[in-house]
Amino acid sequence: MVIRKKIEGAYTDSYGYDVIDEWGRMLPDPGRWPSSRGGKGFSEVAQKVHSMGLKFGIHVMRGLSKQAFNANTLILDTTTGKAYEEAGREWRAQDIGIKERACAWMTNGFMSVNTKLGAGRAFLRSLYQQYADWGVDFVKHDCVFGDDLDLDEITVVSEVLNGLKRPIVYSLSPGTNAKPTMAKDISGLVNMYRVTGDDWDDWNDVSAHFNVARDFSAAKLVGVKGLKGKLWPDLDMLPLGWLTDAGSNLGPHRNCRLNLDEQRTQVTLWSMVRSPFIFGGDMRKIDDTTFNLLTNPTLLEINWFSSNNMEFHYVTGSVSSSGKHGLTHYSKNEGKTSVLETKVLALRSCKDVKANGWSTKVLDNDVARVCWEENSNNRTSPFCLYKRKAPSVSEGEMVYNHQSHGNLHLLVTERTELCFSASSNRKLTSKESSRGSFSRCRSHASQMWELNNNGTLKNSYSGLCASLDIVKASSGGVRSWLATGRRGEIYLAFFNLNNQVTDMSAKISDIAKAIPARRSSNVATCTAREVWSATNLGAIKDSVSMSVKAHGCALFVLNCN
């Protein structure tokens, strides 16, 4: 959080660097934010930001800070301005904090609160009322989504925000292991939700977004009903311009490591997917190239107003023999992208029927395993994890009180010390995957699993269930996206994920078939221009083609008759 104390030697999960008020609520550190003195919080900062015509947002964590829990602070009742009372007594932080549900990658920082208690709901209400009083326009709520899902807290916060007079955009994070089925559970409750890990200026981070973007778009989850507005899958901020390193607050500062072609690929994908377009660099030192990328009128038009956004599968590509980067007007049919299937461990809602596939198997030596047998056959060995009772609790580790009642650890092999975890103990980047993640066996709730009679394997930390999913991934390095403009124009994007220049092509007839409004019509010809080269292609009858640089893209605007 931006309001924690900045002390030399402290790191993200350090304990004791939060500033809290008498009600256990986080406050800005007056050493970093002098204008916050006297109980003013971020109100003066927000006023200054608003005076410049901008919006003001903050990044907050789940529930209650560990400091407030240990201090056992009173809870504010915003309706009376006094301590929250119920059943004839005042309620405190230790009455509502669920220390067993500490954020998996920030266990010394924050924990969930019991929203089934009136005091738990009152605490969350006091937090977000304070943010509204400060003049906050945007809240990024961290460690509550993906494999850190806390649907109870999301629901209560949404209800609080819905009742406030001040509109606040509500964003969820992080997005590791986020699934379309999970997104449907929070539909109508929020405005944005992360669907990937942290995105940094690394090509592998950028390329990791293509499959995720495809899945959420195919599930028709882009621009549906949200909290007092619409709901958007979020591919994370754009790490362009003047940056620092991951996990660093003060530097060293540096320029974005993506080359210009990779930067264009990223902003084009974000626009075609209609992901929130948020700049993650230093606004004070923005260079002309970065500014022009972020304010490109075609990108903003697509991002704000396009529809029918989808991955377009009828694109062909072959490595260029000439290595030239000029535009061409011919059709290429060879080198079609093939699709491979791979299996990955994943998390999903326990209500999803796809989570029912686990059963216990006992080997000859009486070693028990939990195996995924859905859709298995005699020719394929089932995927299995080894069962083991949780080890004794070491000092400082937080576990559920009921861990001995049916909960277990799942190991890769019988003798390994690596256990299956529902959430990583550190924040992950987009190129890293928490699916099927294994780490040193500890007594954390994220490593506790319960096998139910209906074949679900439920995690104690998030309440999500594990499954072995079949994931389709393109074996080729060419991708394409389509969208329809509000004036009837068609946007076509080519993406070259290869490390070599690649000739890419798409037939006009295939493009027309993919657009709902064009399926029944015969498209005779299209006029086209390519955005990044500012080239007018003129009339095109058969196909649109281009030689695309390594990690680069092409963005076409087509007007068809």
Coordinates of C-alpha atoms in Angstrom, one line a residue:
M1 CA 0.0 0.0 0.0
V2 CA 1.2 3.5 -0.7
I3 CA 0.3 4.6 2.9
R4 CA 2.7 2.2 4.7
K5 CA 5.8 3.6 6.4
K6 CA 8.9 3.5 4.2
I7 CA 11.7 2.2 6.4
E8 CA 15.1 1.0 5.3
G9 CA 15.3 -2.8 5.4
A10 CA 11.5 -3.2 5.4
Y11 CA 9.8 -5.2 2.6
T12 CA 6.3 -6.0 1.5
D13 CA 5.5 -8.5 4.3
S14 CA 7.3 -6.7 7.1
Y15 CA 5.3 -6.3 10.3
G16 CA 4.9 -3.1 12.2
Y17 CA 5.1 -0.5 9.4
D18 CA 1.4 0.4 9.2
V19 CA -0.2 3.6 10.6
I20 CA -3.6 2.9 12.1
D21 CA -6.2 5.0 13.9
E22 CA -8.1 4.2 17.1
W23 CA -10.6 2.2 15.0
G24 CA -7.9 0.0 13.4
R25 CA -8.2 1.7 10.0
M26 CA -5.1 2.4 7.8
L27 CA -4.0 6.0 7.6
P28 CA -1.3 7.7 5.4
D29 CA 2.1 7.8 7.0
P30 CA 2.6 11.5 7.8
G31 CA 6.3 11.2 7.2
R32 CA 5.5 10.4 3.5
W33 CA 2.3 12.4 3.3
P34 CA 2.6 15.6 5.4
S35 CA -0.8 16.9 4.3
S36 CA -2.4 14.0 6.1
R37 CA -1.6 15.3 9.5
G38 CA -4.5 16.3 11.8
G39 CA -6.7 13.4 10.7
K40 CA -7.1 14.8 7.1
G41 CA -6.0 11.5 5.5
F42 CA -5.8 11.8 1.7
S43 CA -8.4 14.6 1.4
E44 CA -5.9 17.4 0.5
V45 CA -4.2 15.1 -2.1
A46 CA -7.5 14.2 -3.6
Q47 CA -8.5 17.9 -3.8
K48 CA -5.3 18.7 -5.6
V49 CA -5.7 15.9 -8.1
H50 CA -9.3 16.9 -8.7
S51 CA -8.2 20.5 -9.4
M52 CA -6.1 19.2 -12.3
G53 CA -9.1 17.4 -13.8
L54 CA -7.9 14.0 -12.8
K55 CA -9.3 11.1 -10.6
F56 CA -7.7 9.9 -7.4
G57 CA -7.3 6.2 -6.6
I58 CA -5.8 4.1 -3.8
H59 CA -4.6 0.5 -3.5
V60 CA -5.9 -1.3 -0.4
M61 CA -5.6 -4.8 1.0
R62 CA -8.1 -7.3 2.2
G63 CA -9.9 -6.8 5.5
L64 CA -8.0 -6.0 8.7
S65 CA -4.3 -5.3 9.3
K66 CA -2.4 -7.6 11.6
Q67 CA -1.3 -4.6 13.6
A68 CA -4.9 -3.6 14.3
F69 CA -5.7 -7.2 15.2
N70 CA -2.8 -7.4 17.7
A71 CA -3.7 -4.0 19.2
N72 CA -7.3 -5.2 19.4
T73 CA -8.7 -1.8 18.4
L74 CA -12.3 -0.9 18.8
I75 CA -14.6 -0.9 15.7
L76 CA -16.3 2.3 14.5
D77 CA -20.1 2.4 14.0
T78 CA -20.5 5.1 11.3
T79 CA -24.2 5.5 12.1
T80 CA -23.4 6.7 15.7
G81 CA -19.8 7.9 15.4
K82 CA -19.0 5.7 18.5
A83 CA -17.7 2.2 19.1
Y84 CA -19.8 -0.6 17.6
E85 CA -22.1 -2.2 20.2
E86 CA -24.1 -5.4 19.9
A87 CA -25.4 -7.9 22.4
G88 CA -24.6 -5.4 25.2
R89 CA -20.9 -5.0 24.5
E90 CA -18.4 -3.1 22.5
W91 CA -16.7 -5.1 19.6
R92 CA -13.0 -5.2 18.8
A93 CA -10.6 -6.2 16.0
Q94 CA -9.9 -9.7 17.5
D95 CA -13.7 -10.4 17.5
I96 CA -13.8 -10.1 13.7
G97 CA -10.3 -10.9 12.3
I98 CA -9.8 -14.3 10.8
K99 CA -6.1 -14.8 11.3
E100 CA -6.3 -18.1 9.6
R101 CA -7.2 -16.3 6.4
A102 CA -4.2 -13.9 6.2
C103 CA -3.3 -12.9 2.7
A104 CA -1.2 -15.8 1.4
W105 CA 1.6 -13.6 0.1
M106 CA 1.4 -11.0 2.9
T107 CA 0.7 -13.0 6.1
N108 CA 2.2 -10.3 8.3
G109 CA 0.1 -7.7 6.7
F110 CA -3.6 -8.3 6.4
M111 CA -6.4 -10.8 7.1
S112 CA -10.0 -11.3 6.2
V113 CA -12.8 -10.2 8.5
N114 CA -15.9 -12.2 9.5
T115 CA -18.6 -10.7 7.4
K116 CA -21.3 -12.8 9.0
L117 CA -20.9 -10.7 12.1
G118 CA -22.5 -7.2 12.3
A119 CA -19.2 -5.9 13.7
G120 CA -17.3 -7.3 10.7
R121 CA -19.6 -5.5 8.3
A122 CA -19.4 -2.3 10.4
F123 CA -15.6 -2.4 10.1
L124 CA -15.7 -2.6 6.3
R125 CA -18.3 0.1 6.2
S126 CA -16.1 2.4 8.3
L127 CA -13.1 1.8 5.9
Y128 CA -14.9 2.6 2.7
Q129 CA -16.9 5.5 4.2
Q130 CA -13.5 7.0 5.2
Y131 CA -12.2 6.6 1.6
A132 CA -15.3 8.4 0.3
D133 CA -14.8 11.2 2.9
W134 CA -11.3 11.6 1.6
G135 CA -12.6 12.1 -2.0
V136 CA -11.4 8.8 -3.4
D137 CA -12.7 7.9 -6.9
F138 CA -11.1 4.5 -7.4
V139 CA -10.2 1.6 -5.1
K140 CA -8.1 -1.4 -6.0
H141 CA -8.9 -4.1 -3.5
D142 CA -6.0 -6.6 -3.4
C143 CA -5.7 -10.2 -2.2
V144 CA -9.4 -10.9 -2.7
F145 CA -9.7 -12.4 -6.2
G146 CA -8.2 -15.3 -8.3
D147 CA -6.7 -17.9 -6.0
D148 CA -7.1 -15.4 -3.1
L149 CA -10.9 -15.2 -3.6
D150 CA -12.9 -13.7 -0.7
L151 CA -16.4 -13.5 -2.1
D152 CA -17.9 -12.6 1.3
E153 CA -15.7 -9.5 1.6
I154 CA -16.2 -8.5 -2.0
T155 CA -20.0 -8.7 -1.6
V156 CA -20.1 -6.6 1.6
V157 CA -17.7 -4.0 0.2
S158 CA -19.9 -3.8 -2.9
E159 CA -23.0 -3.3 -0.8
V160 CA -21.3 -0.5 1.1
L161 CA -20.1 1.2 -2.1
N162 CA -23.5 0.9 -3.6
G163 CA -25.0 2.8 -0.6
L164 CA -22.5 5.7 -0.6
K165 CA -23.4 9.0 -2.1
R166 CA -19.9 9.3 -3.8
P167 CA -19.4 6.9 -6.7
I168 CA -16.2 4.9 -6.4
V169 CA -14.9 2.5 -9.1
Y170 CA -14.3 -0.9 -7.5
S171 CA -11.4 -3.0 -8.8
L172 CA -10.3 -6.4 -7.7
S173 CA -6.8 -8.0 -7.6
P174 CA -4.8 -10.2 -8.1
G175 CA -5.8 -12.4 -11.0
T176 CA -3.7 -15.6 -10.8
N177 CA -6.0 -18.5 -11.5
A178 CA -8.9 -16.3 -12.3
K179 CA -11.6 -18.2 -14.3
P180 CA -14.6 -17.0 -16.3
T181 CA -16.8 -19.0 -13.9
M182 CA -15.3 -17.1 -11.0
A183 CA -15.9 -13.8 -12.7
K184 CA -19.6 -14.7 -13.0
D185 CA -19.8 -15.0 -9.2
I186 CA -18.8 -11.3 -8.9
S187 CA -20.9 -10.1 -11.8
G188 CA -22.8 -7.0 -10.8
L189 CA -20.6 -6.4 -7.7
V190 CA -17.5 -4.7 -9.1
N191 CA -16.3 -2.7 -12.1
M192 CA -12.9 -4.3 -12.8
Y193 CA -11.2 -7.5 -11.9
R194 CA -7.7 -8.7 -12.7
V195 CA -7.3 -11.8 -14.7
T196 CA -3.5 -12.2 -14.7
G197 CA -0.6 -11.9 -12.4
D198 CA 1.4 -8.7 -12.3
D199 CA 2.4 -7.4 -15.7
W200 CA 5.9 -6.0 -16.1
D201 CA 8.0 -4.8 -19.0
D202 CA 9.0 -8.3 -20.0
W203 CA 8.0 -9.9 -23.3
N204 CA 7.0 -13.2 -21.6
D205 CA 4.6 -11.2 -19.4
V206 CA 3.0 -9.6 -22.5
S207 CA 2.7 -12.9 -24.4
A208 CA 1.2 -14.6 -21.4
H209 CA -2.0 -12.5 -21.7
F210 CA -3.1 -13.8 -25.1
N211 CA -4.8 -17.1 -23.9
V212 CA -6.3 -15.4 -20.9
A213 CA -7.7 -12.6 -23.0
R214 CA -9.2 -15.1 -25.4
D215 CA -10.9 -17.1 -22.7
F216 CA -12.7 -14.1 -21.0
S217 CA -13.8 -12.6 -24.3
A218 CA -15.2 -16.0 -25.5
A219 CA -17.1 -16.2 -22.2
K220 CA -18.9 -12.9 -23.1
L221 CA -17.7 -11.2 -19.9
V222 CA -16.5 -8.0 -21.4
G223 CA -18.6 -4.9 -20.7
V224 CA -21.4 -6.8 -18.8
K225 CA -23.4 -5.3 -15.9
G226 CA -21.2 -4.2 -13.0
L227 CA -21.5 -2.0 -9.9
K228 CA -23.4 1.2 -10.9
G229 CA -22.0 0.6 -14.4
K230 CA -20.2 -2.0 -16.4
L231 CA -17.8 -4.8 -15.6
W232 CA -14.4 -5.3 -17.3
P233 CA -11.7 -8.0 -17.2
D234 CA -8.4 -6.2 -16.4
L235 CA -5.1 -7.3 -18.0
D236 CA -3.2 -5.1 -15.5
M237 CA -1.5 -1.7 -16.0
L238 CA 0.6 -0.9 -19.0
P239 CA 4.3 -0.8 -17.8
L240 CA 5.6 1.8 -20.2
G241 CA 7.8 4.8 -20.0
W242 CA 9.8 5.6 -16.8
L243 CA 9.6 2.7 -14.4
T244 CA 11.1 1.1 -11.3
D245 CA 11.7 -2.6 -10.6
A246 CA 9.0 -5.0 -9.2
G247 CA 8.8 -4.7 -5.4
S248 CA 10.8 -1.4 -5.3
N249 CA 9.4 1.9 -4.1
L250 CA 12.3 4.3 -4.7
G251 CA 14.2 2.9 -7.6
P252 CA 16.5 2.4 -9.3
H253 CA 14.5 4.0 -12.1
R254 CA 14.8 3.0 -15.7
N255 CA 13.1 3.1 -19.1
C256 CA 10.7 0.4 -20.2
R257 CA 12.6 -2.7 -21.4
L258 CA 10.0 -3.6 -24.1
N259 CA 11.1 -2.4 -27.6
L260 CA 8.7 -0.3 -29.6
D261 CA 7.2 -3.2 -31.5
E262 CA 6.5 -5.1 -28.2
Q263 CA 4.9 -1.9 -26.7
R264 CA 2.7 -1.6 -29.7
T265 CA 1.7 -5.2 -29.4
Q266 CA 0.7 -4.7 -25.8
V267 CA -1.4 -1.5 -26.2
T268 CA -3.1 -3.0 -29.3
L269 CA -4.1 -6.2 -27.4
W270 CA -5.3 -4.2 -24.4
S271 CA -7.5 -2.1 -26.8
M272 CA -8.9 -5.1 -28.8
V273 CA -9.8 -6.9 -25.5
R274 CA -11.2 -3.6 -24.1
S275 CA -9.2 -4.0 -21.0
P276 CA -9.0 -0.9 -18.7
F277 CA -6.3 1.3 -20.2
I278 CA -4.3 2.3 -17.2
F279 CA -0.7 3.7 -17.4
G280 CA 1.7 2.2 -14.9
G281 CA 4.7 4.5 -15.5
D282 CA 5.7 7.9 -14.0
M283 CA 3.4 10.6 -15.4
R284 CA 6.0 13.3 -14.5
K285 CA 8.6 11.9 -16.9
I286 CA 6.4 10.6 -19.8
D287 CA 8.2 10.7 -23.1
D288 CA 6.6 11.5 -26.5
T289 CA 6.6 7.9 -27.7
T290 CA 4.8 6.6 -24.6
F291 CA 2.4 9.6 -24.7
N292 CA 1.6 8.9 -28.4
L293 CA 0.9 5.2 -27.7
L294 CA -1.5 6.0 -24.8
T295 CA -3.4 8.7 -26.7
N296 CA -3.5 7.0 -30.1
P297 CA -7.1 7.9 -31.3
T298 CA -7.7 4.6 -33.0
L299 CA -6.7 2.6 -29.9
L300 CA -8.9 4.7 -27.7
E301 CA -11.8 4.4 -30.2
I302 CA -11.5 0.6 -30.1
N303 CA -11.1 0.5 -26.4
W304 CA -14.1 2.6 -25.6
F305 CA -16.6 1.9 -28.3
S306 CA -15.9 -1.3 -30.2
S307 CA -18.1 -4.5 -30.0
N308 CA -18.0 -8.1 -31.0
N309 CA -14.4 -8.3 -29.8
M310 CA -12.9 -11.8 -30.3
E311 CA -9.9 -13.8 -31.2
F312 CA -9.9 -14.5 -34.9
H313 CA -8.7 -18.0 -35.7
Y314 CA -8.6 -17.8 -39.5
V315 CA -5.2 -16.2 -39.8
T316 CA -2.2 -17.8 -41.6
G317 CA 1.5 -17.2 -41.0
S318 CA 4.8 -18.3 -42.2
V319 CA 8.3 -17.1 -41.4
S320 CA 9.4 -14.5 -43.9
S321 CA 12.1 -15.6 -46.3
S322 CA 13.0 -12.0 -47.2
G323 CA 13.1 -10.6 -43.7
K324 CA 11.6 -7.4 -45.2
H325 CA 8.9 -5.5 -43.3
G326 CA 6.9 -4.1 -46.2
L327 CA 3.2 -4.5 -46.8
T328 CA 1.9 -7.1 -49.2
H329 CA -1.5 -7.8 -50.9
Y330 CA -1.5 -11.5 -51.5
S331 CA -3.1 -14.5 -49.8
K332 CA -1.1 -17.2 -48.0
N333 CA -2.7 -20.5 -47.1
E334 CA 0.2 -22.5 -45.7
G335 CA 1.4 -22.4 -42.1
K336 CA -2.0 -22.5 -40.3
T337 CA -1.7 -22.2 -36.5
S338 CA -2.4 -25.6 -34.8
V339 CA -3.9 -25.9 -31.3
L340 CA -2.3 -28.1 -28.6
E341 CA -4.0 -29.3 -25.5
T342 CA -2.3 -29.5 -22.1
K343 CA -3.5 -30.3 -18.6
V344 CA -3.0 -27.9 -15.7
L345 CA -4.0 -27.9 -12.0
A346 CA -6.4 -25.0 -11.5
L347 CA -9.0 -23.6 -9.1
R348 CA -12.6 -22.9 -9.7
S349 CA -15.9 -22.5 -7.8
C350 CA -16.9 -25.6 -6.0
K351 CA -20.4 -25.2 -7.5
D352 CA -18.9 -25.8 -10.9
V353 CA -19.6 -29.4 -12.0
K354 CA -16.1 -29.4 -13.6
A355 CA -14.7 -29.5 -10.1
N356 CA -16.1 -33.0 -9.4
G357 CA -13.5 -35.5 -10.4
W358 CA -11.4 -36.5 -7.4
S359 CA -11.4 -39.8 -5.5
T360 CA -9.1 -41.7 -3.1
K361 CA -6.9 -44.5 -4.2
V362 CA -4.9 -46.8 -1.9
L363 CA -1.6 -48.4 -3.2
D364 CA -0.3 -51.8 -2.3
N365 CA 1.9 -50.3 0.5
D366 CA -1.2 -48.6 2.0
V367 CA -0.1 -45.2 0.8
A368 CA -3.2 -43.1 0.0
R369 CA -3.5 -40.8 -3.0
V370 CA -6.1 -38.4 -4.2
C371 CA -6.6 -38.9 -8.0
W372 CA -8.3 -36.9 -10.7
E373 CA -10.3 -39.5 -12.7
E374 CA -12.8 -37.5 -14.7
N375 CA -12.7 -38.5 -18.4
S376 CA -9.8 -40.9 -17.7
N377 CA -9.7 -44.2 -19.5
N378 CA -7.8 -47.5 -19.2
R379 CA -5.0 -46.2 -21.5
T380 CA -4.3 -43.1 -19.5
S381 CA -3.1 -43.1 -15.9
P382 CA -5.0 -40.7 -13.7
F383 CA -3.2 -37.7 -12.2
C384 CA -2.6 -38.3 -8.5
L385 CA -1.3 -36.4 -5.4
Y386 CA -0.2 -38.1 -2.2
K387 CA -2.2 -37.6 0.9
R388 CA -0.6 -36.7 4.2
K389 CA -1.8 -35.4 7.5
A390 CA -0.6 -31.8 8.1
P391 CA 2.6 -31.4 10.2
S392 CA 2.5 -29.9 13.6
V393 CA 2.1 -26.1 13.7
S394 CA 5.3 -24.2 14.1
E395 CA 5.4 -20.9 15.9
G396 CA 3.9 -18.0 14.0
E397 CA 2.1 -20.1 11.4
M398 CA -1.6 -19.6 11.1
V399 CA -4.0 -22.5 10.5
Y400 CA -7.7 -23.3 10.7
N401 CA -8.9 -24.6 14.1
H402 CA -10.7 -27.4 12.3
Q403 CA -7.7 -28.5 10.2
S404 CA -7.7 -31.9 11.9
H405 CA -11.2 -32.6 10.8
G406 CA -10.8 -34.0 7.3
N407 CA -8.1 -31.6 6.1
L408 CA -4.9 -32.8 4.5
H409 CA -1.7 -31.9 2.6
L410 CA -1.2 -33.1 -1.0
L411 CA 2.3 -33.9 -2.1
V412 CA 3.9 -34.4 -5.5
T413 CA 5.4 -37.7 -4.5
E414 CA 5.2 -39.9 -1.4
R415 CA 8.5 -38.6 0.1
T416 CA 8.6 -35.0 -1.2
E417 CA 8.4 -32.0 1.0
L418 CA 6.6 -29.9 -1.6
C419 CA 2.9 -29.4 -1.1
F420 CA 0.1 -28.2 -3.4
S421 CA -0.8 -24.6 -2.5
A422 CA -3.9 -22.8 -3.5
S423 CA -2.1 -19.4 -3.5
S424 CA 1.5 -18.5 -3.8
N425 CA 3.4 -17.0 -0.8
R426 CA 4.6 -14.2 -3.1
K427 CA 3.0 -12.0 -5.8
L428 CA 3.4 -13.6 -9.3
T429 CA 4.1 -11.9 -12.6
S430 CA 2.0 -12.8 -15.6
K431 CA 4.6 -15.1 -17.1
E432 CA 4.6 -17.2 -13.9
S433 CA 1.6 -19.4 -13.2
S434 CA 0.2 -20.5 -9.9
R435 CA -1.7 -23.3 -11.5
G436 CA -0.5 -26.5 -9.9
S437 CA 2.0 -24.6 -7.8
F438 CA 3.9 -26.5 -5.2
S439 CA 6.0 -25.1 -2.3
R440 CA 7.5 -26.2 0.9
C441 CA 5.0 -27.9 3.2
R442 CA 3.8 -25.7 6.0
S443 CA 0.6 -25.4 8.1
H444 CA -0.8 -22.5 6.1
A445 CA -4.5 -22.7 5.2
S446 CA -3.6 -22.3 1.5
Q447 CA -2.1 -25.9 1.7
M448 CA -5.0 -27.4 3.5
W449 CA -7.5 -29.5 1.4
E450 CA -10.7 -31.4 2.1
L451 CA -11.9 -34.2 -0.1
N452 CA -15.7 -34.2 -0.2
N453 CA -18.1 -37.1 -1.0
N454 CA -19.2 -35.3 -4.2
G455 CA -15.7 -35.6 -5.6
T456 CA -14.6 -32.0 -4.9
L457 CA -11.2 -31.1 -3.4
K458 CA -11.9 -27.9 -1.4
N459 CA -9.2 -25.5 -0.2
S460 CA -9.4 -24.0 3.3
Y461 CA -8.0 -20.6 2.4
S462 CA -10.2 -19.5 -0.5
G463 CA -13.0 -22.0 -0.5
L464 CA -12.2 -22.8 -4.1
C465 CA -11.9 -26.4 -5.5
A466 CA -9.1 -27.9 -7.5
S467 CA -9.5 -29.4 -10.9
L468 CA -7.3 -30.7 -13.7
D469 CA -8.2 -28.5 -16.6
I470 CA -7.6 -29.0 -20.3
V471 CA -6.1 -25.8 -21.7
K472 CA -5.9 -25.1 -25.4
A473 CA -2.9 -23.2 -26.5
S474 CA -1.7 -22.2 -29.9
S475 CA 1.4 -24.0 -31.0
G476 CA 2.2 -21.2 -33.5
G477 CA 3.3 -17.7 -32.9
V478 CA 0.6 -15.9 -34.9
R479 CA -2.6 -14.5 -33.3
S480 CA -5.3 -12.2 -34.6
W481 CA -8.2 -10.3 -33.1
L482 CA -11.3 -8.8 -34.6
A483 CA -13.8 -6.1 -33.5
T484 CA -16.6 -4.0 -34.9
G485 CA -16.5 -0.2 -34.8
R486 CA -19.5 1.9 -33.9
R487 CA -19.7 3.3 -37.4
G488 CA -19.6 -0.2 -39.0
E489 CA -15.8 -0.3 -39.6
I490 CA -13.9 -3.5 -38.9
Y491 CA -10.8 -3.6 -36.8
L492 CA -8.3 -6.4 -37.5
A493 CA -5.1 -7.0 -35.5
F494 CA -2.3 -9.3 -36.4
F495 CA 0.1 -10.3 -33.6
N496 CA 3.4 -12.0 -34.3
L497 CA 4.6 -13.8 -31.1
N498 CA 7.5 -15.4 -33.0
N499 CA 11.1 -14.4 -32.7
Q500 CA 11.3 -13.9 -36.4
V501 CA 9.7 -11.7 -39.0
T502 CA 6.5 -13.5 -40.1
D503 CA 4.2 -13.1 -43.2
M504 CA 0.6 -13.0 -41.9
S505 CA -2.6 -13.1 -43.9
A506 CA -6.4 -13.3 -43.5
K507 CA -9.1 -13.7 -46.1
I508 CA -11.8 -11.0 -46.4
S509 CA -14.4 -13.7 -46.7
D510 CA -13.4 -15.3 -43.4
I511 CA -13.4 -11.9 -41.7
A512 CA -16.9 -11.2 -43.0
K513 CA -18.2 -14.6 -41.7
A514 CA -16.8 -13.8 -38.2
I515 CA -18.7 -10.5 -37.8
P516 CA -22.4 -11.2 -36.9
A517 CA -23.8 -8.3 -39.0
R518 CA -21.9 -9.4 -42.1
R519 CA -22.5 -13.1 -42.1
S520 CA -25.5 -13.0 -44.4
S521 CA -24.0 -10.4 -46.8
N522 CA -21.6 -10.8 -49.6
V523 CA -18.6 -8.6 -49.1
A524 CA -17.2 -7.6 -52.4
T525 CA -14.3 -5.4 -51.5
C526 CA -12.8 -3.5 -48.5
T527 CA -10.7 -0.4 -48.3
A528 CA -8.0 -0.6 -45.6
R529 CA -5.4 1.4 -43.8
E530 CA -2.7 0.1 -41.3
V531 CA -2.4 2.2 -38.2
W532 CA 1.2 1.8 -37.1
S533 CA 2.8 2.3 -40.5
A534 CA 0.2 5.0 -41.4
T535 CA -0.2 3.2 -44.8
N536 CA -3.3 3.4 -46.9
L537 CA -3.7 0.0 -48.6
G538 CA -6.5 1.1 -50.9
A539 CA -9.1 -1.5 -52.1
I540 CA -8.6 -5.1 -51.1
K541 CA -10.7 -7.9 -52.7
D542 CA -9.2 -11.2 -51.5
S543 CA -7.1 -10.9 -48.4
V544 CA -5.2 -8.5 -46.2
S545 CA -1.6 -9.4 -45.6
M546 CA 1.5 -8.0 -44.0
S547 CA 5.0 -8.9 -43.0
V548 CA 5.1 -8.4 -39.2
K549 CA 8.2 -7.9 -37.2
A550 CA 9.2 -10.2 -34.3
H551 CA 6.9 -9.6 -31.3
G552 CA 5.2 -6.9 -33.4
C553 CA 1.7 -6.3 -34.6
A554 CA -0.3 -4.7 -37.4
L555 CA -3.6 -3.0 -36.8
F556 CA -6.0 -2.6 -39.8
V557 CA -9.1 -0.4 -40.1
L558 CA -11.4 -2.0 -42.8
N559 CA -14.4 -0.4 -44.4
C560 CA -16.2 -3.0 -46.4
N561 CA -19.0 -3.0 -49.0

